[in-house]
mmCIF file of C-alpha atoms and ligand atoms in Angstrom:
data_model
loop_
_atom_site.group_PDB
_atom_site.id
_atom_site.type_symbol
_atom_site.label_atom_id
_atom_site.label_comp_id
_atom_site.label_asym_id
_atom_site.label_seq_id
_atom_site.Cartn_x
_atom_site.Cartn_y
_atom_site.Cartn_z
ATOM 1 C CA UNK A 1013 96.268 88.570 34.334
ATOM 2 C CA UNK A 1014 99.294 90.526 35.644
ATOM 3 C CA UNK A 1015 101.965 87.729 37.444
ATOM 4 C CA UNK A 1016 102.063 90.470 40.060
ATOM 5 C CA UNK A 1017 98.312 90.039 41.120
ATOM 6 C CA UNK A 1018 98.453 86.502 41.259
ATOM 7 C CA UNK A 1019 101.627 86.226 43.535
ATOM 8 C CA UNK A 1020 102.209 89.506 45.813
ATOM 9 C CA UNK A 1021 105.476 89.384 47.522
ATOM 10 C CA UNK A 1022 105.389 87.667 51.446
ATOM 11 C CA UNK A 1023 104.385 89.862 53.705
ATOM 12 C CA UNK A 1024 107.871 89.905 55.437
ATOM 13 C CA UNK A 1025 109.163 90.794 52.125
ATOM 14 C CA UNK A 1026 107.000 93.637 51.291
ATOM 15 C CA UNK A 1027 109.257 97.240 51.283
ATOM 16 C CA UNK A 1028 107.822 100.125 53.080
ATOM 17 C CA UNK A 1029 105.523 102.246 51.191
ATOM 18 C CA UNK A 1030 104.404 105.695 52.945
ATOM 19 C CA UNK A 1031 100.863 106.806 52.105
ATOM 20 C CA UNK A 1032 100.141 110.627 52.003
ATOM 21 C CA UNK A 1033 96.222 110.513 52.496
ATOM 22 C CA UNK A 1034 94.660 114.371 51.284
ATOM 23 C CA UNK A 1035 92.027 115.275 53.705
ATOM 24 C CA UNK A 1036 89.591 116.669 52.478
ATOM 25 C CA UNK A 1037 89.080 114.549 50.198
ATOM 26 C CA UNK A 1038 85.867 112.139 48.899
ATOM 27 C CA UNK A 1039 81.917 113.411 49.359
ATOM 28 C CA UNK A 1040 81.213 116.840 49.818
ATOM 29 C CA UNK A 1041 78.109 117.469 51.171
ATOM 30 C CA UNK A 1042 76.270 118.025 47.953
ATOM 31 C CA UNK A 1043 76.891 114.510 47.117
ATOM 32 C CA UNK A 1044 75.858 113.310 50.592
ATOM 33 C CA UNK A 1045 72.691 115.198 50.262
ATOM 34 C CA UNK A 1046 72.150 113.977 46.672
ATOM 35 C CA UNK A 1047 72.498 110.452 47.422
ATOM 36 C CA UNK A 1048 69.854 110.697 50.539
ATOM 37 C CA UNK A 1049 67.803 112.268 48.458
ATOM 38 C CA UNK A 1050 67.256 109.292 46.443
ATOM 39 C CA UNK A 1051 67.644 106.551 49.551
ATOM 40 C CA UNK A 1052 65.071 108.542 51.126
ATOM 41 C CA UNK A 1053 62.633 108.494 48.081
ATOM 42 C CA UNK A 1054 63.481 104.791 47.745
ATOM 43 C CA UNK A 1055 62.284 104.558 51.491
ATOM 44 C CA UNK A 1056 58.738 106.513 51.400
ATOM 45 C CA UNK A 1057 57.404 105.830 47.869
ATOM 46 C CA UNK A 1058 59.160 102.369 47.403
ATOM 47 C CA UNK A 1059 60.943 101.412 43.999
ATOM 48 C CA UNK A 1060 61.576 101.943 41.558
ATOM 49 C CA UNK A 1061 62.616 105.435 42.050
ATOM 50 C CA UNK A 1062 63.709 107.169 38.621
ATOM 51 C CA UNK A 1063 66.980 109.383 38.747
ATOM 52 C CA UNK A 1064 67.134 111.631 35.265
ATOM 53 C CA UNK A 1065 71.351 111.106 34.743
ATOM 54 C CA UNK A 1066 74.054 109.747 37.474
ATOM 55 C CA UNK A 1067 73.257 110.725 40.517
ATOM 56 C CA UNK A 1068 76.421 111.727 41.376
ATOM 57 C CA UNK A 1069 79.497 110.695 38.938
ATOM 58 C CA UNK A 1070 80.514 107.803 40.401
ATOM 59 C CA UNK A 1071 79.666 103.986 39.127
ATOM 60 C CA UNK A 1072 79.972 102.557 42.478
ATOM 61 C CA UNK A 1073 77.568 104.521 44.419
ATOM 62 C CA UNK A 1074 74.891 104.523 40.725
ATOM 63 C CA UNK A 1075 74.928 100.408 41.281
ATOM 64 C CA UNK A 1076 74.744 100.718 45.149
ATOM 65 C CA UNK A 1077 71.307 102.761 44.150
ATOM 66 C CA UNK A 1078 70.440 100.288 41.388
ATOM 67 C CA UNK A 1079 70.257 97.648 43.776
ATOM 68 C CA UNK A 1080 67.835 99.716 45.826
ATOM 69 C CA UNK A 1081 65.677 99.804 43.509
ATOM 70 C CA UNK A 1082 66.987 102.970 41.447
ATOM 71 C CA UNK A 1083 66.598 103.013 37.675
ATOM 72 C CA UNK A 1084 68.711 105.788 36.461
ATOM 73 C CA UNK A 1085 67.943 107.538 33.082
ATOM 74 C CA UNK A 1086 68.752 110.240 30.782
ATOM 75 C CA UNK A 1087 66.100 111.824 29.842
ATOM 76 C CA UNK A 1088 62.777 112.806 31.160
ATOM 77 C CA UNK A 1089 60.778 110.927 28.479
ATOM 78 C CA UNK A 1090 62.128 107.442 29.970
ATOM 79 C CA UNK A 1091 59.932 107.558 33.000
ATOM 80 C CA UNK A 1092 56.764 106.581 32.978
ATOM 81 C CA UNK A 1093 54.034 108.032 33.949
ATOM 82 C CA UNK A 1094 53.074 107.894 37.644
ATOM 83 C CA UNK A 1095 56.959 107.092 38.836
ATOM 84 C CA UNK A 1096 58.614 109.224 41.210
ATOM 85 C CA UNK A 1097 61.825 111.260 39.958
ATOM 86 C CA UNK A 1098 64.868 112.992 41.137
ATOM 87 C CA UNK A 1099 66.951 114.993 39.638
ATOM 88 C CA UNK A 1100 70.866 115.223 39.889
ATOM 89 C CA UNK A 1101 72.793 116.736 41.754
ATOM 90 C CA UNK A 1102 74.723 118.853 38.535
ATOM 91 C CA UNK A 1103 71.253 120.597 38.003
ATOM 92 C CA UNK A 1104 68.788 120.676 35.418
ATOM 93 C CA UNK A 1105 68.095 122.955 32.682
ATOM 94 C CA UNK A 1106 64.212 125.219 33.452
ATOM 95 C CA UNK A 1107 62.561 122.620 30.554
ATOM 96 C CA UNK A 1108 63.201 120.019 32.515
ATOM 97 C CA UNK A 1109 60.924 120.524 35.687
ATOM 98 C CA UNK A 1110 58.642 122.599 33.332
ATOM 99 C CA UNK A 1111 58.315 119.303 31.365
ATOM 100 C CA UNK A 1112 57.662 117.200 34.704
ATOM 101 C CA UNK A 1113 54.985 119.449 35.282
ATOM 102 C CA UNK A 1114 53.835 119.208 32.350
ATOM 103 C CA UNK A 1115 53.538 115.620 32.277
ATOM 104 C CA UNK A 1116 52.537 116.014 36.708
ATOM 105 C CA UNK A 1117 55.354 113.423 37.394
ATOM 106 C CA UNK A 1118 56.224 113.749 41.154
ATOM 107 C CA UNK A 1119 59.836 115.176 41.002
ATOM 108 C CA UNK A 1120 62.522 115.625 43.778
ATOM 109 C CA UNK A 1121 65.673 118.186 43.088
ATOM 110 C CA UNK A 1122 68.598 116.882 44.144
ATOM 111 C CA UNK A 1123 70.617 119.660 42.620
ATOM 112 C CA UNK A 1124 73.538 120.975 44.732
ATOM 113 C CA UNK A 1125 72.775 123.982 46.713
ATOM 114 C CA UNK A 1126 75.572 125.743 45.342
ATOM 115 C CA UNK A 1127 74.580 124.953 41.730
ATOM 116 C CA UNK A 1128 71.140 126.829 42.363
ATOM 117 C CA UNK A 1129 72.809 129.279 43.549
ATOM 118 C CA UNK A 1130 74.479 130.076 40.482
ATOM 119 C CA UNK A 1131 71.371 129.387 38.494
ATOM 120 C CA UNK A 1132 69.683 132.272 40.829
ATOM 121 C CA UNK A 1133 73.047 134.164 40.044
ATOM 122 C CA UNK A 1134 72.230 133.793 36.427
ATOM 123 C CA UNK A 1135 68.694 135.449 36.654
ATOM 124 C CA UNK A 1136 69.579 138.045 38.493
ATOM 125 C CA UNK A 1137 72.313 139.164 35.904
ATOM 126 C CA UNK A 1138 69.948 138.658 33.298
ATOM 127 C CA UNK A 1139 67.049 140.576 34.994
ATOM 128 C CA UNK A 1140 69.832 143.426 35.271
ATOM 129 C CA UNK A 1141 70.344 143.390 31.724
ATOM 130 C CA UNK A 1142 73.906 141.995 31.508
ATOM 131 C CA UNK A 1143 75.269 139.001 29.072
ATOM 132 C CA UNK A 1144 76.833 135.977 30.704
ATOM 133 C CA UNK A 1145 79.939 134.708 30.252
ATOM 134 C CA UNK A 1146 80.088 131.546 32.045
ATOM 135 C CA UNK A 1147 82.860 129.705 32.612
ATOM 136 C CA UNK A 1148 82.814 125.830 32.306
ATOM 137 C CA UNK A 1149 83.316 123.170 30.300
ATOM 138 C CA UNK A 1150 81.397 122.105 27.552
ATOM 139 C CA UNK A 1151 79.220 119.686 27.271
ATOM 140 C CA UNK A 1152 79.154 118.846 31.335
ATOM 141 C CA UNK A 1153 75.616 118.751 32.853
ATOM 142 C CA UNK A 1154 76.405 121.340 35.032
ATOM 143 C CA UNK A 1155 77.205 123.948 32.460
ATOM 144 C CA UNK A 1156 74.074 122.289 30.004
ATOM 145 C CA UNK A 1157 71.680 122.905 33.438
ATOM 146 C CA UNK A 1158 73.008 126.679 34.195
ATOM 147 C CA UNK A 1159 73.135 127.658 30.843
ATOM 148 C CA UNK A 1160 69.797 126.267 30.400
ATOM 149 C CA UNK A 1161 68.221 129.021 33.493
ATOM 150 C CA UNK A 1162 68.370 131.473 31.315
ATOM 151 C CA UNK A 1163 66.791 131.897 27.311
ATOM 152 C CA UNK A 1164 68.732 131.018 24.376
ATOM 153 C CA UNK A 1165 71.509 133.755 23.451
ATOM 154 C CA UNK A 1166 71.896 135.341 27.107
ATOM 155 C CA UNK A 1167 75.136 133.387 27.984
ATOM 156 C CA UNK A 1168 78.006 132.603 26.733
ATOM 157 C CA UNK A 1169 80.247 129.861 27.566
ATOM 158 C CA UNK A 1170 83.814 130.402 27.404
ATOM 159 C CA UNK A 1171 86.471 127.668 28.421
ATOM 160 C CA UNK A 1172 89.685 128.918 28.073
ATOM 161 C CA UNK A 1173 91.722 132.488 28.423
ATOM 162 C CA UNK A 1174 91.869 131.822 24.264
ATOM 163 C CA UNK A 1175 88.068 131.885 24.210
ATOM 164 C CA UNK A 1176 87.867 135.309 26.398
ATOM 165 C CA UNK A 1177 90.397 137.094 23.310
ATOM 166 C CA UNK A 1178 87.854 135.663 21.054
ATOM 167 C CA UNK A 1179 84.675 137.310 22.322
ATOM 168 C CA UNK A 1180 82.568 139.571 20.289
ATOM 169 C CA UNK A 1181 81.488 141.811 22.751
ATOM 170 C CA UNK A 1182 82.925 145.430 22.541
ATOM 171 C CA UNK A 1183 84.487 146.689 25.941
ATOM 172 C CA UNK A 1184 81.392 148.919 27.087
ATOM 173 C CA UNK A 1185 79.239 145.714 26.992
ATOM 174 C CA UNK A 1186 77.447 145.083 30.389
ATOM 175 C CA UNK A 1187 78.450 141.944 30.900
ATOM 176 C CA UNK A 1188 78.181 139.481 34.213
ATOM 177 C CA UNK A 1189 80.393 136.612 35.002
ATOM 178 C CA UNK A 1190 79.637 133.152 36.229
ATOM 179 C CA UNK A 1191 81.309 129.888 36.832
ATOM 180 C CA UNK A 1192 80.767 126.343 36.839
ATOM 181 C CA UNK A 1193 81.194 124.821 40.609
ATOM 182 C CA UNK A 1194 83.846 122.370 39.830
ATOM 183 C CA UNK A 1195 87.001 124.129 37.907
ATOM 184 C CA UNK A 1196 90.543 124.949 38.781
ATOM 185 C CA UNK A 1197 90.957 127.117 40.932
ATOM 186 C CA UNK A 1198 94.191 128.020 39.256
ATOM 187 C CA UNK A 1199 93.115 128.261 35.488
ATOM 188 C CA UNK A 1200 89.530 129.701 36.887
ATOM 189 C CA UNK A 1201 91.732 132.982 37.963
ATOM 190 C CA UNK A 1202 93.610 133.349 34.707
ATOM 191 C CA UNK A 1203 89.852 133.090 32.910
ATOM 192 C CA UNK A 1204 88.357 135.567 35.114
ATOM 193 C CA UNK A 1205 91.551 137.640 35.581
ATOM 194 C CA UNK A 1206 91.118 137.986 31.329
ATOM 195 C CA UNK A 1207 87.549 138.968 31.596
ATOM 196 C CA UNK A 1208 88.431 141.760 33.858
ATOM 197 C CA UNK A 1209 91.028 143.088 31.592
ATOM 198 C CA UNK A 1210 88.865 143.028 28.521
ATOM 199 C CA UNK A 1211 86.021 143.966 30.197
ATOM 200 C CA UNK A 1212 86.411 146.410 33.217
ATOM 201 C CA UNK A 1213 83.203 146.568 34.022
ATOM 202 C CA UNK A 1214 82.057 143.539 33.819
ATOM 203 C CA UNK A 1215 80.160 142.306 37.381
ATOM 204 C CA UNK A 1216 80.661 138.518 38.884
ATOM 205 C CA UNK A 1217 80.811 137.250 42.164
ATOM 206 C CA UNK A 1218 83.635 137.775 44.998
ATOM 207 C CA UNK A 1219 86.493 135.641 43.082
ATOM 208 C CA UNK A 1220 84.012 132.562 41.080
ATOM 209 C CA UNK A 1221 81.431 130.223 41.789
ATOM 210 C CA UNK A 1222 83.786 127.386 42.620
ATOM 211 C CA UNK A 1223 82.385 125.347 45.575
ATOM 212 C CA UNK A 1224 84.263 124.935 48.825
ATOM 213 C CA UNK A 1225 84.608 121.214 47.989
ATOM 214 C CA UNK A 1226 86.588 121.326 44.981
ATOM 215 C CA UNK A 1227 88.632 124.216 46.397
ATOM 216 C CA UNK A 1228 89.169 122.276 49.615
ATOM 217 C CA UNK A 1229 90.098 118.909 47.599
ATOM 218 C CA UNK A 1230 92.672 121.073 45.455
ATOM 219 C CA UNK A 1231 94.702 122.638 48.055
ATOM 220 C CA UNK A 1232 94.999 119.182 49.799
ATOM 221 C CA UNK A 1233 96.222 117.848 46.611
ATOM 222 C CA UNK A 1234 99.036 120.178 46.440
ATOM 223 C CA UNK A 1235 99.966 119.544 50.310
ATOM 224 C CA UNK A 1236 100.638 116.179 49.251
ATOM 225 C CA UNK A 1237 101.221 116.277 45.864
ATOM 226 C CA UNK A 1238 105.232 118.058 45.943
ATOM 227 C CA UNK A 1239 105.919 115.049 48.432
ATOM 228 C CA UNK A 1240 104.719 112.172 46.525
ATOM 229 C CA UNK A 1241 106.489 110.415 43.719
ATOM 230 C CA UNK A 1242 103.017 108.960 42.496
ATOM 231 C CA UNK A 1243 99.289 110.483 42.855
ATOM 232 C CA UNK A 1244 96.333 108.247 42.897
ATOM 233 C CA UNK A 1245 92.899 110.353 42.486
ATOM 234 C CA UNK A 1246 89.873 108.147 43.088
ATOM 235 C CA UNK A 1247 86.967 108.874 40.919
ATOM 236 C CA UNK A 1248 85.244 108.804 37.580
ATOM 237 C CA UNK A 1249 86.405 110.435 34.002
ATOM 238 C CA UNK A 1250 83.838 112.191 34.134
ATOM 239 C CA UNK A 1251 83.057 113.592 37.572
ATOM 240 C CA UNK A 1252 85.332 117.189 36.604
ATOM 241 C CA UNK A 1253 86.071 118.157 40.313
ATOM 242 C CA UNK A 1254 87.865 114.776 40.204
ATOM 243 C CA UNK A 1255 90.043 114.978 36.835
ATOM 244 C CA UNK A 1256 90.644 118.694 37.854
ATOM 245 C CA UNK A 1257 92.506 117.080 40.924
ATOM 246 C CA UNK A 1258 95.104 115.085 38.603
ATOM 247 C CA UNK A 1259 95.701 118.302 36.546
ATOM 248 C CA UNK A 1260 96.187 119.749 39.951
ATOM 249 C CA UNK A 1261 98.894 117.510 41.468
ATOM 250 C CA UNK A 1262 100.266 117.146 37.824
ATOM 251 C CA UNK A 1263 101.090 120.920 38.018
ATOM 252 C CA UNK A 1264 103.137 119.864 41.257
ATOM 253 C CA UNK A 1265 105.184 118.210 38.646
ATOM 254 C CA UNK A 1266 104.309 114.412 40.177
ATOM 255 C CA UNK A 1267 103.033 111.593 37.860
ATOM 256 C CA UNK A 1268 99.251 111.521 39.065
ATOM 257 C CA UNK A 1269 96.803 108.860 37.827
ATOM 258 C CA UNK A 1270 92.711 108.425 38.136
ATOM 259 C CA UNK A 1271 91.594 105.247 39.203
ATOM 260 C CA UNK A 1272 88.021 104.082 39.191
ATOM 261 C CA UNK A 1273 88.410 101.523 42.077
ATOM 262 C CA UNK A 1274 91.647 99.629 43.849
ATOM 263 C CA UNK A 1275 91.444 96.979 41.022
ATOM 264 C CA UNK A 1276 92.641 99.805 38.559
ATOM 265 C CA UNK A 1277 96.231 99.847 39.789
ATOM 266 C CA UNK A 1278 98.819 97.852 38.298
ATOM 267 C CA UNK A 1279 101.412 96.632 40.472
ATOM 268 C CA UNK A 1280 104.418 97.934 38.109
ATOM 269 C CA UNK A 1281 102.902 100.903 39.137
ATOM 270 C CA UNK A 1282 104.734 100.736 42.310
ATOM 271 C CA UNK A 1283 108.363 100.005 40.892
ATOM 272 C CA UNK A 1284 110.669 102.435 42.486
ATOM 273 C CA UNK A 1285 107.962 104.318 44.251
ATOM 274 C CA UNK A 1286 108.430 104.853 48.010
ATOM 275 C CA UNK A 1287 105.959 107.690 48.587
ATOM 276 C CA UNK A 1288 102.373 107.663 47.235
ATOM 277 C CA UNK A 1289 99.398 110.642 47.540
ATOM 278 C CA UNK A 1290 96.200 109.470 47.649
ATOM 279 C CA UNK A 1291 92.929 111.507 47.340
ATOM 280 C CA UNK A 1292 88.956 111.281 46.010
ATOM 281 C CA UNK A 1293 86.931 113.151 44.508
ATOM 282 C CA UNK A 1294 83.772 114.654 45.721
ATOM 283 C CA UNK A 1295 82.024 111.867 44.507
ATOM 284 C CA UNK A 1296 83.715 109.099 45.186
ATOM 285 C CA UNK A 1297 83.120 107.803 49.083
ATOM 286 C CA UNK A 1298 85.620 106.953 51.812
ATOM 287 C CA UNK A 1299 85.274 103.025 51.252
ATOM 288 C CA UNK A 1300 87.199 102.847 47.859
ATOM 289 C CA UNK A 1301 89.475 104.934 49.678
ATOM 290 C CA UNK A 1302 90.251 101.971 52.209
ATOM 291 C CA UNK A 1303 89.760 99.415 49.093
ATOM 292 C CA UNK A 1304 92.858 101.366 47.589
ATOM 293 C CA UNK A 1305 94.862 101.217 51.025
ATOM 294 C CA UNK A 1306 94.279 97.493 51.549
ATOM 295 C CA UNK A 1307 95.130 96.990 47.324
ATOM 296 C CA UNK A 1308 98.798 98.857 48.175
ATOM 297 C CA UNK A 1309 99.588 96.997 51.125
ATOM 298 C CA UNK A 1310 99.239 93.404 49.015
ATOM 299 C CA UNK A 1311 101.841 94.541 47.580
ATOM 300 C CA UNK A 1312 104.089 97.291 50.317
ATOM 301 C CA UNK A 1313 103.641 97.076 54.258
ATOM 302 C CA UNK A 1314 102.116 100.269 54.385
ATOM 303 C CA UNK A 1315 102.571 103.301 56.544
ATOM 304 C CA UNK A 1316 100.136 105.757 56.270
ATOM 305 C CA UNK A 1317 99.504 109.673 57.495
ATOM 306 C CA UNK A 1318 96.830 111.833 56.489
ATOM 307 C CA UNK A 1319 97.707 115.363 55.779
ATOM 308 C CA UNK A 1320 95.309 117.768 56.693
ATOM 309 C CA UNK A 1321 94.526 121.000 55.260
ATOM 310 C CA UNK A 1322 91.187 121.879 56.049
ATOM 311 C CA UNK A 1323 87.940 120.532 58.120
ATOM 312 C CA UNK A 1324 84.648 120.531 56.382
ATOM 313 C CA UNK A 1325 81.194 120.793 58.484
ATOM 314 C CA UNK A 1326 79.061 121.976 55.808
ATOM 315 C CA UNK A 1327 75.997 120.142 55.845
ATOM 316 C CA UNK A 1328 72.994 120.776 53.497
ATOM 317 C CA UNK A 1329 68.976 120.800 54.306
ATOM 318 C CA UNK A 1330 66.766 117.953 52.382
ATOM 319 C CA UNK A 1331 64.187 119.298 49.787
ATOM 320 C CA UNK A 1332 61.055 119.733 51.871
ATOM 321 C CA UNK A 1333 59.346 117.092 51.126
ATOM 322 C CA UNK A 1334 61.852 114.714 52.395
ATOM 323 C CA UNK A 1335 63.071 117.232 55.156
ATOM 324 C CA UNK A 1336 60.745 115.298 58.426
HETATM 325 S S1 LIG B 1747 81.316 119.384 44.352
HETATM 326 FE FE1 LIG B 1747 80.583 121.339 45.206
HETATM 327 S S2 LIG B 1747 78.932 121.983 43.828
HETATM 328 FE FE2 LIG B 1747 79.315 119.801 43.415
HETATM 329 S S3 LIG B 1747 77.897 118.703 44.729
HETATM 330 FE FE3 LIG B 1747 79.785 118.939 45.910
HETATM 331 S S4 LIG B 1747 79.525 120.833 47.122
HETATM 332 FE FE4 LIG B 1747 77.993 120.828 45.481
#
């Protein structure tokens, strides 16, 4: 154990640290929708309550729901029969639900509005007869779930300006655009700004799918970012919306680390630092935020100011059959 941890400085000898808290920052409402989802289900039908994949990216609120009575999964063949079932909030590919059906498990969607909306982006495209290019990152169960709305060989994933040179389409293609929710906003416009050059005619939506959320948490990032000598982004390595936000502030030229929870930071951390930023992703809630605060002032008396950028009252409807 660090000496640091074991004997923080008096508190009359702690120097003064000034907090830059982002705001927005932490749940969007596509996490706080997600995570009812399954409190709800817990409620009516009792546990366990399956979830196919994290809920949300976040450890903290996944063992919050595991000792609800949650039993999260991967795949669609570790439920058993009978068991109630929701699905994330990144989206699912069409077999999935298909397969539910299939086997008449009793499913709730707890995909993100504004994921299904792309997915009904996609099949309109596709029903137009345009080619996809989507824009993502591979491997992430958002980009697995969109690409999987449409059949095999109608969308292409590309996830750099390198991959847009490299397309084999010729210029006269008809071609659509999409994008996954949670990108940079900054790289997202150099991708899409490439596909418009190659491809003049190709058809997307006004600007890109990215969500208000992680557009919101970015520009807060770089109010606070320019000012800070160190940024701390709570949230997980592999929620994207929160390692975008470290890219982000790192392109403000300030050191920026992820942290999972307070317990993460390392007092040497703090040598020679009188200003920090502090920020969430969307999936990482407000209380780890405070857990961070009250980690930073064991160490520096803290004073703190929140620097707003924009106010959020989006708010999204339950599935139906959770809606009363
Ligand atoms: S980050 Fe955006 S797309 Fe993802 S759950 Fe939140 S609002 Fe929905």
């Amino acid at each position: 154990m660090n000496a640091g941890l074991q004997s923080p400085p008096a508190v009359e000898n702690r120097p003064v640290l000034t907090l830059l808290i982002a705001a927005p920052r932490g749940f969007c409402a596509g996490v706080d929708r997600a995570i009812e989802i399954v409190e709800r289900a817990l409620e009516r039908y009792g546990a366990p309550v399956y979830v196919r994949h994290e809920i949300v990216h976040n450890r903290f609120v996944v063992e919050g729901l595991e000792a609800k009575g949650a039993i999260f999964v991967e795949e669609l063949y570790e439920v058993p029969d009978g068991a109630p079932v929701v699905f994330s909030a990144h989206g699912v590919p069409k077999s999935v639900p298909a397969e539910a059906e299939r086997r008449e498990l009793y499913y709730l969607d707890a995909t993100c509005p504004l994921v299904s909306k792309v997915h009904r982006q996609a099949e309109r495209q596709l029903e137009k007869g345009r080619h996809i290019v989507f824009v993502g990152h591979a491997g992430h169960p958002e980009v697995v779930g969109t690409m999987g709305q449409v059949p095999d060989g109608t969308m292409t994933l590309v996830e750099t300006v390198d991959d847009v040179a490299a397309l084999p389409f010729e210029s006269d293609t008809p071609l659509a655009f999409l994008t996954q929710t949670t990108l940079s906003v900054d790289d997202t416009a150099d991708i899409v700004a490439a596909l418009q050059a190659r491809y003049p005619d190709i058809e997307g939506p006004k600007g890109e799918d990215i969500c208000y959320a992680t557009s919101n948490r970015q520009t807060a990032v770089k109010q606070i970012a320019p000012a800070s000598d160190l940024v701390l982004v709570i949230g997980a390595p592999n929620s994207s919306n929160s390692v975008r936000l470290v890219e982000v502030a790192e392109r403000c030229g300030t050191n920026a680390r992820l942290i999972q929870r307070a317990s993460d930071i390392q007092p040497e951390w703090l040598e020679g630092i009188g200003t920090i930023g502090l920020t969430a992703g969307a999936s990482a809630p407000e209380v780890l935020v405070r857990e961070v605060v009250d980690r930073l002032a064991e160490f520096r008396t803290i004073e703190e100011r929140t620097i707003e950028s924009a106010v959020e009252k989006m708010v999204f409807k339950l599935p139906r059959q959770l809606a009363d």
